């Protein structure tokens, strides 16, 4: 299964980004800098593209999303996953201050920085290893300029970590759709914890038929109504802790998917002590021209936790 995530600018101390992407990632390839070659996977057959796709884990992507400051990241290369016309491009980054290379690939919009290096906005971390892409020979670095100071500080990308039991999610078994769904979910969690209406509004389906079925059984219908309800809840304690031991994604039909996963939900009215309860989060995702969006959210108790 797969992922990407956006990092709200105002919350880059706990930065996030799976999925994707947050600046309006639609799955189309972003234009690389002049002179950049195309990825090896772009012309591969479907079976070859699947086998050559980099591996990784969702947990490492989540950690990277929470800890990186994407304003300090520049692109050192890219790799492509999938087969035309469903090809997705991910970028490998390096921190200009520390020289540390990002573990996972990132989707987003390329921007030319004042220092002539290539930056990225709307960053969304995917559980696709840059080290594995490099080992497979599909990482393209041509055309990406790094200053001498950055090059001298660069450290190697961490190798792919093997999943620890059920706590890590391998992405090689899933397809691009699962990656994008997980990315949207991660962005949703990031926006909720940052209390960022802009981020949350980007991942919800703008429709009057959007519905949020709450833990207590009440339902909020409508895109704008849900955003207002979330903003009201954020005035108190409100935090979602993703529990990735057992996420499940089901493809209902082309362009429609369902994600079910446990969460730890912490809430409390302003000035009151918050409480934390385990819940099961269910979301219906639909693919639009602008990418995957959450069309429905269903919250139910999680027994035995």
XYZ file of C-alpha atoms in Angstrom:
305
model
C 0.000 0.000 0.000
C 1.228 3.483 -0.647
C 1.320 7.156 0.284
C 2.103 10.899 0.169
C 1.449 13.918 2.430
C 1.370 17.726 2.530
C 3.133 19.808 5.107
C 1.231 22.829 6.322
C 3.618 25.744 6.240
C 2.511 27.044 9.613
C 3.169 23.698 11.254
C 6.508 22.740 9.785
C 7.815 22.053 13.243
C 5.649 18.934 13.067
C 5.719 19.081 9.291
C 3.732 16.706 7.234
C 3.160 16.078 3.738
C 2.125 11.997 2.435
C 0.534 12.370 0.028
C 0.754 14.190 -2.730
C 0.708 16.687 -3.702
C -0.615 19.328 -1.316
C -0.202 22.060 -3.794
C -2.738 20.325 -5.988
C -0.939 17.171 -7.101
C -3.013 15.505 -9.774
C -0.840 12.552 -10.644
C 0.563 14.159 -13.799
C 4.306 14.483 -14.162
C 5.747 17.837 -13.194
C 8.244 19.279 -15.657
C 11.837 18.617 -14.588
C 14.519 21.280 -15.037
C 15.923 21.777 -18.554
C 18.368 18.991 -19.338
C 16.851 16.467 -16.973
C 16.456 13.017 -18.476
C 13.285 11.010 -18.092
C 13.033 8.218 -15.560
C 13.683 4.633 -16.580
C 10.240 3.595 -15.409
C 8.441 6.036 -17.664
C 8.801 3.775 -20.702
C 8.765 0.450 -18.911
C 6.093 -2.181 -19.427
C 3.470 -2.472 -16.650
C 5.121 -5.579 -15.193
C 8.600 -4.049 -15.370
C 7.365 -0.803 -13.848
C 5.772 -2.678 -10.960
C 8.909 -4.695 -10.223
C 11.190 -1.667 -10.510
C 9.112 0.547 -8.222
C 11.106 1.545 -5.122
C 10.086 -0.012 -1.840
C 9.662 1.748 1.469
C 7.414 2.043 4.499
C 4.549 4.305 5.394
C 5.907 4.847 8.901
C 9.156 6.293 7.570
C 7.169 8.570 5.260
C 5.020 9.738 8.164
C 8.120 10.429 10.262
C 9.760 12.351 7.427
C 6.633 14.404 6.891
C 6.534 15.431 10.548
C 10.211 16.306 10.885
C 11.339 17.977 7.673
C 11.310 21.666 6.829
C 10.561 21.716 3.130
C 11.522 25.382 2.818
C 15.105 24.192 3.344
C 14.884 21.268 0.894
C 16.108 21.244 -2.702
C 15.671 18.573 -5.355
C 18.633 16.342 -6.195
C 16.797 13.963 -8.545
C 13.530 12.271 -9.473
C 12.117 8.852 -10.302
C 8.894 7.748 -11.987
C 6.503 5.050 -10.825
C 3.808 3.363 -12.888
C 3.194 3.081 -16.606
C 1.711 5.629 -19.023
C -0.830 7.083 -18.822
C -0.829 6.467 -15.064
C 2.734 7.567 -14.303
C 3.657 9.440 -11.141
C 6.844 11.390 -10.455
C 8.551 11.671 -7.076
C 11.524 13.844 -6.126
C 14.435 13.106 -3.827
C 15.491 16.036 -1.658
C 18.495 17.232 0.278
C 18.536 19.726 3.151
C 20.550 22.838 2.278
C 21.578 23.424 5.899
C 22.517 19.930 7.020
C 23.255 18.163 3.734
C 21.026 15.292 4.851
C 19.255 13.460 2.042
C 15.564 12.702 2.421
C 14.731 9.021 2.869
C 11.535 8.996 0.808
C 10.434 10.458 -2.488
C 8.217 13.533 -2.443
C 5.506 14.671 -4.836
C 4.930 18.362 -5.408
C 5.408 21.369 -7.634
C 8.901 22.361 -8.722
C 10.016 25.958 -8.209
C 13.228 27.721 -9.200
C 14.872 29.234 -6.135
C 16.816 32.498 -6.091
C 20.019 30.465 -5.633
C 19.251 28.646 -8.944
C 18.600 25.340 -7.187
C 15.279 23.541 -7.632
C 12.888 23.748 -4.706
C 9.480 22.196 -4.179
C 6.147 23.388 -2.880
C 3.015 21.512 -1.928
C 5.311 18.725 -0.762
C 3.813 15.297 -0.082
C 5.984 12.484 1.234
C 5.487 9.029 -0.294
C 6.619 5.704 1.191
C 8.955 5.158 -1.769
C 12.635 4.942 -0.907
C 15.106 7.213 -2.697
C 17.927 4.828 -1.800
C 16.051 1.948 -3.404
C 15.329 4.054 -6.503
C 19.034 4.834 -6.741
C 19.979 1.174 -6.343
C 17.514 0.195 -9.074
C 19.047 2.777 -11.411
C 15.844 4.768 -11.909
C 16.890 7.929 -10.050
C 17.495 10.748 -12.540
C 19.808 13.515 -11.294
C 20.638 15.207 -14.603
C 19.571 18.843 -14.725
C 19.287 19.405 -10.969
C 21.844 21.951 -9.788
C 23.277 21.792 -6.272
C 25.535 24.512 -4.907
C 29.055 23.631 -3.837
C 28.217 24.165 -0.172
C 25.268 21.774 -0.342
C 27.216 19.147 -2.284
C 30.058 19.230 0.230
C 27.663 18.576 3.124
C 25.589 15.860 1.479
C 25.192 12.596 3.358
C 24.094 9.317 1.743
C 20.429 8.418 1.678
C 19.473 5.929 4.351
C 18.977 2.410 3.052
C 15.524 0.855 2.863
C 14.342 -0.320 6.251
C 12.636 -3.679 6.459
C 9.117 -3.507 7.904
C 8.909 -4.481 11.561
C 6.068 -6.948 11.842
C 2.724 -5.385 11.025
C 3.783 -1.923 12.109
C 5.144 -0.940 8.696
C 3.284 -0.941 5.431
C 5.081 -2.121 2.305
C 4.154 -0.102 -0.744
C 5.290 -2.554 -3.393
C 2.070 -4.535 -3.090
C -0.128 -1.566 -3.889
C -0.615 0.562 -6.963
C -0.540 4.292 -7.659
C -4.154 4.682 -6.539
C -3.371 3.280 -3.086
C -0.343 5.545 -2.863
C -2.443 8.595 -3.621
C -5.200 7.583 -1.208
C -2.691 7.157 1.611
C -1.170 10.497 0.684
C -4.501 12.261 0.955
C -5.167 10.566 4.285
C -1.796 11.676 5.621
C -2.427 15.239 4.497
C -5.784 15.132 6.243
C -4.134 14.065 9.518
C -1.494 16.777 9.109
C -4.075 19.478 8.487
C -6.205 18.368 11.419
C -3.278 18.401 13.855
C -2.091 21.770 12.540
C -5.665 23.118 12.771
C -5.132 24.334 9.212
C -8.382 24.885 7.329
C -6.528 25.415 4.052
C -4.922 21.983 4.138
C -8.090 20.177 5.202
C -10.148 21.975 2.545
C -7.788 20.703 -0.161
C -8.349 17.029 0.643
C -12.119 17.045 1.172
C -14.535 16.758 -1.739
C -16.195 20.116 -2.354
C -19.740 18.834 -2.465
C -22.993 19.308 -0.588
C -23.122 15.519 -0.411
C -19.953 15.321 1.671
C -20.768 13.720 5.032
C -18.854 13.386 8.301
C -20.447 10.816 10.609
C -19.132 11.676 14.070
C -18.207 9.388 16.957
C -21.385 10.173 18.871
C -23.622 9.363 15.931
C -24.322 12.888 14.692
C -23.751 13.663 11.008
C -22.443 16.825 9.378
C -23.532 17.162 5.749
C -21.826 19.466 3.272
C -18.249 20.480 2.490
C -18.424 23.969 3.984
C -20.452 22.788 6.935
C -17.801 20.176 7.747
C -15.005 22.738 7.554
C -16.908 25.010 9.939
C -17.449 22.088 12.319
C -13.767 21.182 12.257
C -12.766 24.790 12.945
C -15.124 24.902 15.900
C -13.650 21.697 17.320
C -10.093 23.014 16.933
C -10.777 25.748 19.505
C -10.267 23.118 22.182
C -7.910 20.142 22.324
C -7.993 18.198 19.057
C -5.391 15.708 17.898
C -5.361 12.618 15.711
C -2.620 10.002 16.189
C -2.409 7.672 13.206
C -2.139 4.012 14.174
C -0.759 2.276 11.108
C -0.715 -1.336 12.324
C -3.676 -2.372 10.238
C -4.767 0.094 7.556
C -6.876 -1.463 4.826
C -7.654 -0.008 1.415
C -10.352 -1.503 -0.789
C -10.921 -0.518 -4.398
C -14.690 -0.309 -4.752
C -14.676 0.664 -8.422
C -12.417 2.673 -10.761
C -11.927 6.026 -9.066
C -13.506 5.011 -5.755
C -11.642 3.566 -2.755
C -12.319 2.967 0.929
C -9.698 3.307 3.670
C -10.304 1.896 7.160
C -7.711 2.382 9.892
C -7.494 2.833 13.687
C -6.784 6.215 15.269
C -6.169 7.626 18.718
C -8.426 10.659 19.057
C -7.737 13.313 21.685
C -10.296 16.058 22.276
C -11.405 18.428 24.987
C -13.363 21.634 25.301
C -11.346 24.854 25.808
C -9.999 24.958 29.364
C -10.958 21.339 30.056
C -8.726 18.309 30.442
C -8.670 16.401 27.160
C -9.395 12.695 26.874
C -8.005 10.176 24.398
C -10.074 7.359 22.922
C -9.353 4.738 20.256
C -11.567 5.008 17.193
C -11.848 3.404 13.800
C -11.625 5.938 10.981
C -13.294 5.084 7.696
C -13.091 7.243 4.603
C -14.515 7.040 1.098
C -12.141 8.497 -1.495
C -13.064 9.532 -5.030
C -10.742 10.492 -7.850
C -11.404 13.923 -9.358
C -9.647 15.953 -12.034
C -7.612 17.532 -9.241
C -6.651 14.226 -7.620
C -8.121 12.014 -4.922
C -10.488 13.608 -2.410
C -12.276 12.385 0.731
C -16.017 12.307 0.033
C -17.200 10.748 3.320
C -15.801 10.146 6.820
C -17.238 7.604 9.249
C -16.042 7.434 12.866
C -16.906 4.368 14.954
C -15.719 3.022 18.337
C -12.733 0.690 18.305
C -13.486 -2.153 20.661
C -10.828 -3.911 22.718
C -8.331 -1.046 22.649
